[in-house]
Amino acid sequence: MGSLTSLLPMIIIIALMYFMLIRPSQKQRKKQQEMQNNLSRGNKIVTIGGMHGTVDAIDDQTVVLTIEDGSKVRFERAAIQRVLEGEGVSLTK
């Protein structure tokens, strides 16, 4: 019984770490992965480097973006940070 009571604080600390650190991180990662999987042509996006563009083509691993001057740039899907839907952002002149 004594060894169980001495382990109880450690078990509580591990449980708190799971619910306060690990689980929220997993949820955020899942949400990011879902957003990247749901990309479609014409979406306005921002990369993790801050580049704004419009999705021109998509394959399994990469995304081709058209940026403001008409240039096309290829990025890894994992480099897409967010989709600018309904934010009123215009990427054309």
Coordinates of N, CA, C and O in Angstrom, one line a residue:
M1 N 0.8 -1.2 0.0 CA 0.0 0.0 0.0 C 0.9 1.3 0.0 O 0.5 2.2 -0.6
G2 N 2.0 1.2 0.7 CA 2.9 2.4 0.8 C 3.5 2.7 -0.5 O 3.7 3.9 -0.8
S3 N 3.8 1.7 -1.3 CA 4.4 2.0 -2.6 C 3.4 2.6 -3.6 O 3.8 3.4 -4.5
L4 N 2.2 2.2 -3.5 CA 1.1 2.8 -4.3 C 0.9 4.3 -4.0 O 0.8 5.1 -4.9
T5 N 0.9 4.6 -2.7 CA 0.7 6.0 -2.4 C 1.9 6.9 -2.8 O 1.8 8.1 -3.0
S6 N 3.1 6.3 -2.8 CA 4.3 7.1 -3.2 C 4.3 7.2 -4.8 O 4.9 8.2 -5.3
L7 N 3.6 6.3 -5.5 CA 3.6 6.5 -7.0 C 2.4 7.4 -7.4 O 2.4 7.8 -8.6
L8 N 1.4 7.6 -6.6 CA 0.2 8.3 -6.9 C 0.6 9.7 -7.4 O 0.0 10.2 -8.5
P9 N 1.4 10.5 -6.8 CA 1.8 11.9 -7.3 C 2.4 11.8 -8.7 O 2.1 12.6 -9.6
M10 N 3.2 10.8 -8.9 CA 3.9 10.7 -10.3 C 2.8 10.3 -11.3 O 2.8 10.9 -12.4
I11 N 1.9 9.5 -11.0 CA 0.8 9.1 -11.9 C -0.1 10.4 -12.2 O -0.4 10.6 -13.4
I12 N -0.4 11.2 -11.2 CA -1.2 12.4 -11.4 C -0.4 13.4 -12.3 O -1.0 14.0 -13.2
I13 N 0.9 13.5 -12.1 CA 1.7 14.4 -12.9 C 1.7 14.0 -14.4 O 1.6 14.8 -15.3
I14 N 1.9 12.7 -14.6 CA 1.9 12.2 -16.0 C 0.5 12.4 -16.6 O 0.4 12.8 -17.8
A15 N -0.6 12.2 -15.9 CA -1.9 12.4 -16.5 C -2.1 13.9 -16.8 O -2.7 14.2 -17.8
L16 N -1.7 14.8 -15.9 CA -1.8 16.2 -16.2 C -1.0 16.6 -17.4 O -1.5 17.4 -18.2
M17 N 0.2 16.1 -17.5 CA 1.0 16.4 -18.7 C 0.3 16.0 -20.0 O 0.4 16.7 -21.0
Y18 N -0.3 14.8 -19.9 CA -0.9 14.3 -21.1 C -2.1 15.2 -21.5 O -2.2 15.6 -22.7
F19 N -2.9 15.6 -20.6 CA -4.1 16.4 -20.9 C -3.8 17.9 -21.1 O -4.6 18.6 -21.8
M20 N -2.7 18.4 -20.6 CA -2.4 19.8 -20.8 C -1.4 20.0 -21.9 O -1.4 21.1 -22.5
L21 N -0.5 19.1 -22.3 CA 0.5 19.3 -23.3 C 0.3 18.4 -24.5 O 0.3 18.9 -25.7
I22 N 0.2 17.1 -24.3 CA 0.3 16.2 -25.4 C -1.0 16.1 -26.2 O -1.0 16.2 -27.4
R23 N -2.1 16.0 -25.6 CA -3.4 16.0 -26.3 C -3.7 17.2 -27.1 O -4.1 17.1 -28.2
P24 N -3.6 18.4 -26.6 CA -3.8 19.6 -27.4 C -2.9 19.7 -28.6 O -3.4 20.0 -29.7
S25 N -1.7 19.2 -28.5 CA -0.8 19.2 -29.6 C -1.2 18.2 -30.7 O -1.1 18.5 -31.9
Q26 N -1.7 17.1 -30.2 CA -2.2 16.1 -31.2 C -3.4 16.6 -31.9 O -3.6 16.4 -33.1
K27 N -4.3 17.3 -31.2 CA -5.5 17.8 -31.9 C -5.1 18.9 -32.9 O -5.7 18.9 -34.0
Q28 N -4.2 19.7 -32.6 CA -3.7 20.8 -33.5 C -3.1 20.2 -34.7 O -3.3 20.6 -35.9
R29 N -2.2 19.2 -34.5 CA -1.6 18.5 -35.6 C -2.6 17.8 -36.5 O -2.5 17.8 -37.8
K30 N -3.6 17.2 -36.0 CA -4.7 16.5 -36.7 C -5.5 17.5 -37.6 O -5.8 17.3 -38.7
K31 N -5.8 18.7 -37.0 CA -6.5 19.7 -37.7 C -5.7 20.3 -38.8 O -6.2 20.5 -39.9
Q32 N -4.4 20.5 -38.6 CA -3.5 21.0 -39.7 C -3.4 19.9 -40.8 O -3.4 20.3 -42.0
Q33 N -3.3 18.7 -40.5 CA -3.2 17.6 -41.5 C -4.5 17.5 -42.3 O -4.5 17.4 -43.5
E34 N -5.6 17.7 -41.6 CA -6.9 17.7 -42.3 C -7.0 18.9 -43.3 O -7.5 18.7 -44.4
M35 N -6.6 20.1 -42.9 CA -6.6 21.2 -43.7 C -5.7 21.0 -45.0 O -6.1 21.3 -46.1
Q36 N -4.6 20.4 -44.8 CA -3.7 20.2 -45.9 C -4.2 19.1 -46.9 O -4.0 19.2 -48.1
N37 N -4.9 18.1 -46.3 CA -5.5 17.1 -47.2 C -6.7 17.6 -47.9 O -7.1 17.1 -49.0
N38 N -7.4 18.7 -47.4 CA -8.6 19.2 -48.1 C -8.3 20.4 -49.0 O -9.2 21.1 -49.4
L39 N -7.0 20.6 -49.3 CA -6.7 21.7 -50.3 C -7.3 21.4 -51.6 O -7.3 20.3 -52.1
S40 N -7.7 22.4 -52.3 CA -8.2 22.3 -53.7 C -7.8 23.4 -54.5 O -7.4 24.5 -54.0
R41 N -7.8 23.3 -55.8 CA -7.4 24.3 -56.7 C -8.2 25.6 -56.5 O -9.5 25.5 -56.4
G42 N -7.6 26.7 -56.5 CA -8.3 28.0 -56.3 C -8.2 28.5 -54.9 O -8.6 29.6 -54.6
N43 N -7.8 27.6 -53.9 CA -7.7 28.1 -52.5 C -6.6 29.1 -52.4 O -5.6 29.0 -53.0
K44 N -6.9 30.2 -51.6 CA -5.9 31.2 -51.3 C -5.3 30.7 -50.0 O -6.0 30.5 -49.0
I45 N -3.9 30.6 -50.0 CA -3.2 30.1 -48.8 C -2.1 30.9 -48.4 O -1.7 31.8 -49.1
V46 N -1.5 30.6 -47.2 CA -0.3 31.2 -46.7 C 0.6 30.1 -46.3 O 0.2 29.1 -45.7
T47 N 1.9 30.1 -46.7 CA 2.8 29.1 -46.4 C 3.4 29.4 -45.0 O 3.3 30.5 -44.5
I48 N 4.2 28.5 -44.5 CA 4.8 28.7 -43.2 C 5.9 29.8 -43.3 O 6.3 30.4 -42.3
G49 N 6.4 30.1 -44.5 CA 7.3 31.1 -44.7 C 6.7 32.5 -44.9 O 7.4 33.5 -45.0
G50 N 5.4 32.5 -44.9 CA 4.6 33.8 -45.1 C 4.3 34.2 -46.5 O 3.8 35.2 -46.7
M51 N 4.5 33.3 -47.5 CA 4.2 33.6 -48.8 C 2.7 33.3 -49.1 O 2.2 32.3 -48.7
H52 N 2.1 34.3 -49.7 CA 0.7 34.2 -50.1 C 0.5 33.8 -51.5 O 1.3 34.2 -52.4
G53 N -0.4 32.9 -51.8 CA -0.6 32.5 -53.2 C -1.9 31.8 -53.3 O -2.7 31.6 -52.4
T54 N -2.2 31.4 -54.6 CA -3.4 30.6 -54.9 C -3.0 29.3 -55.4 O -2.1 29.2 -56.3
V55 N -3.7 28.2 -55.0 CA -3.3 26.9 -55.4 C -3.7 26.7 -56.8 O -4.8 27.0 -57.3
D56 N -2.7 26.3 -57.6 CA -2.9 26.1 -59.1 C -2.9 24.6 -59.4 O -3.7 24.2 -60.3
A57 N -2.1 23.8 -58.7 CA -2.1 22.3 -59.0 C -1.7 21.6 -57.7 O -1.0 22.2 -56.9
I58 N -2.2 20.4 -57.5 CA -1.9 19.6 -56.3 C -1.6 18.2 -56.7 O -2.2 17.6 -57.6
D59 N -0.6 17.6 -56.1 CA -0.4 16.1 -56.2 C -0.2 15.6 -54.8 O -0.5 16.3 -53.8
D60 N 0.2 14.4 -54.6 CA 0.3 13.7 -53.3 C 1.2 14.5 -52.3 O 0.8 14.6 -51.2
Q61 N 2.3 15.0 -52.8 CA 3.3 15.6 -51.9 C 3.5 17.1 -52.0 O 3.9 17.7 -51.1
T62 N 3.2 17.6 -53.2 CA 3.5 19.0 -53.5 C 2.2 19.8 -53.9 O 1.2 19.2 -54.3
V63 N 2.4 21.1 -53.8 CA 1.3 22.0 -54.3 C 2.0 23.1 -55.1 O 3.1 23.6 -54.7
V64 N 1.4 23.4 -56.2 CA 2.0 24.5 -57.1 C 1.1 25.8 -56.8 O -0.1 25.7 -56.9
L65 N 1.8 26.8 -56.4 CA 1.1 28.1 -56.1 C 1.4 29.1 -57.2 O 2.5 29.2 -57.7
T66 N 0.3 29.9 -57.5 CA 0.5 31.1 -58.3 C 0.6 32.3 -57.4 O -0.4 32.5 -56.6
I67 N 1.6 33.0 -57.5 CA 1.8 34.2 -56.6 C 1.3 35.4 -57.4 O 1.0 35.4 -58.6
E68 N 1.4 36.6 -56.8 CA 0.8 37.8 -57.3 C 1.3 38.2 -58.7 O 0.5 38.6 -59.5
D69 N 2.5 38.0 -59.0 CA 3.1 38.4 -60.3 C 2.9 37.4 -61.4 O 3.4 37.6 -62.5
G70 N 2.1 36.3 -61.1 CA 1.9 35.3 -62.1 C 2.9 34.1 -62.1 O 2.7 33.2 -62.8
S71 N 3.9 34.3 -61.2 CA 4.9 33.2 -61.1 C 4.3 32.0 -60.5 O 3.4 32.1 -59.6
K72 N 4.8 30.8 -60.8 CA 4.3 29.6 -60.2 C 5.5 29.0 -59.4 O 6.6 28.9 -59.9
V73 N 5.2 28.6 -58.2 CA 6.2 28.1 -57.2 C 5.6 26.8 -56.6 O 4.5 26.6 -56.3
R74 N 6.5 25.8 -56.5 CA 6.2 24.5 -56.0 C 6.6 24.4 -54.5 O 7.7 24.7 -54.2
F75 N 5.7 23.9 -53.7 CA 5.9 23.8 -52.2 C 5.5 22.4 -51.8 O 4.6 21.8 -52.4
E76 N 6.1 21.9 -50.7 CA 5.6 20.7 -50.1 C 4.2 21.0 -49.4 O 4.0 22.1 -49.0
R77 N 3.3 20.0 -49.4 CA 2.0 20.2 -48.8 C 2.2 20.6 -47.3 O 1.4 21.4 -46.8
A78 N 3.2 20.1 -46.6 CA 3.5 20.4 -45.2 C 3.8 21.8 -45.0 O 3.7 22.3 -43.9
A79 N 4.2 22.5 -46.0 CA 4.6 24.0 -45.9 C 3.4 24.9 -45.9 O 3.5 26.1 -45.7
I80 N 2.2 24.3 -46.1 CA 1.0 25.2 -46.1 C 0.5 25.4 -44.7 O 0.2 24.4 -44.0
Q81 N 0.5 26.6 -44.2 CA 0.1 26.9 -42.9 C -1.4 27.1 -42.7 O -2.0 26.6 -41.8
R82 N -2.0 27.9 -43.6 CA -3.5 28.1 -43.4 C -4.1 28.5 -44.8 O -3.4 28.9 -45.7
V83 N -5.4 28.3 -44.8 CA -6.2 28.7 -46.0 C -6.9 30.0 -45.7 O -7.5 30.1 -44.6
L84 N -6.9 30.9 -46.6 CA -7.5 32.2 -46.4 C -8.9 32.2 -46.9 O -9.2 32.8 -48.0
E85 N -9.8 31.6 -46.3 CA -11.2 31.5 -46.7 C -12.0 32.6 -46.0 O -12.0 32.7 -44.8
G86 N -12.7 33.4 -46.8 CA -13.7 34.3 -46.2 C -13.0 35.5 -45.4 O -13.6 36.2 -44.7
E87 N -11.7 35.7 -45.7 CA -11.0 36.8 -45.0 C -11.0 38.0 -45.9 O -10.4 39.0 -45.5
G88 N -11.5 38.0 -47.1 CA -11.5 39.1 -47.9 C -10.2 39.5 -48.5 O -9.9 40.6 -48.8
V89 N -9.3 38.6 -48.6 CA -7.9 38.8 -49.0 C -7.9 38.7 -50.6 O -8.3 37.7 -51.1
S90 N -7.4 39.7 -51.2 CA -7.2 39.6 -52.7 C -5.8 39.5 -53.0 O -5.0 40.3 -52.6
L91 N -5.4 38.5 -53.9 CA -4.0 38.3 -54.2 C -3.7 38.9 -55.6 O -2.6 38.8 -56.1
T92 N -4.7 39.4 -56.3 CA -4.5 39.9 -57.6 C -4.6 41.4 -57.6 O -5.2 42.0 -56.7
K93 N -3.9 42.0 -58.6 CA -3.9 43.5 -58.7 C -5.2 44.0 -59.2 O -5.8 43.5 -60.0

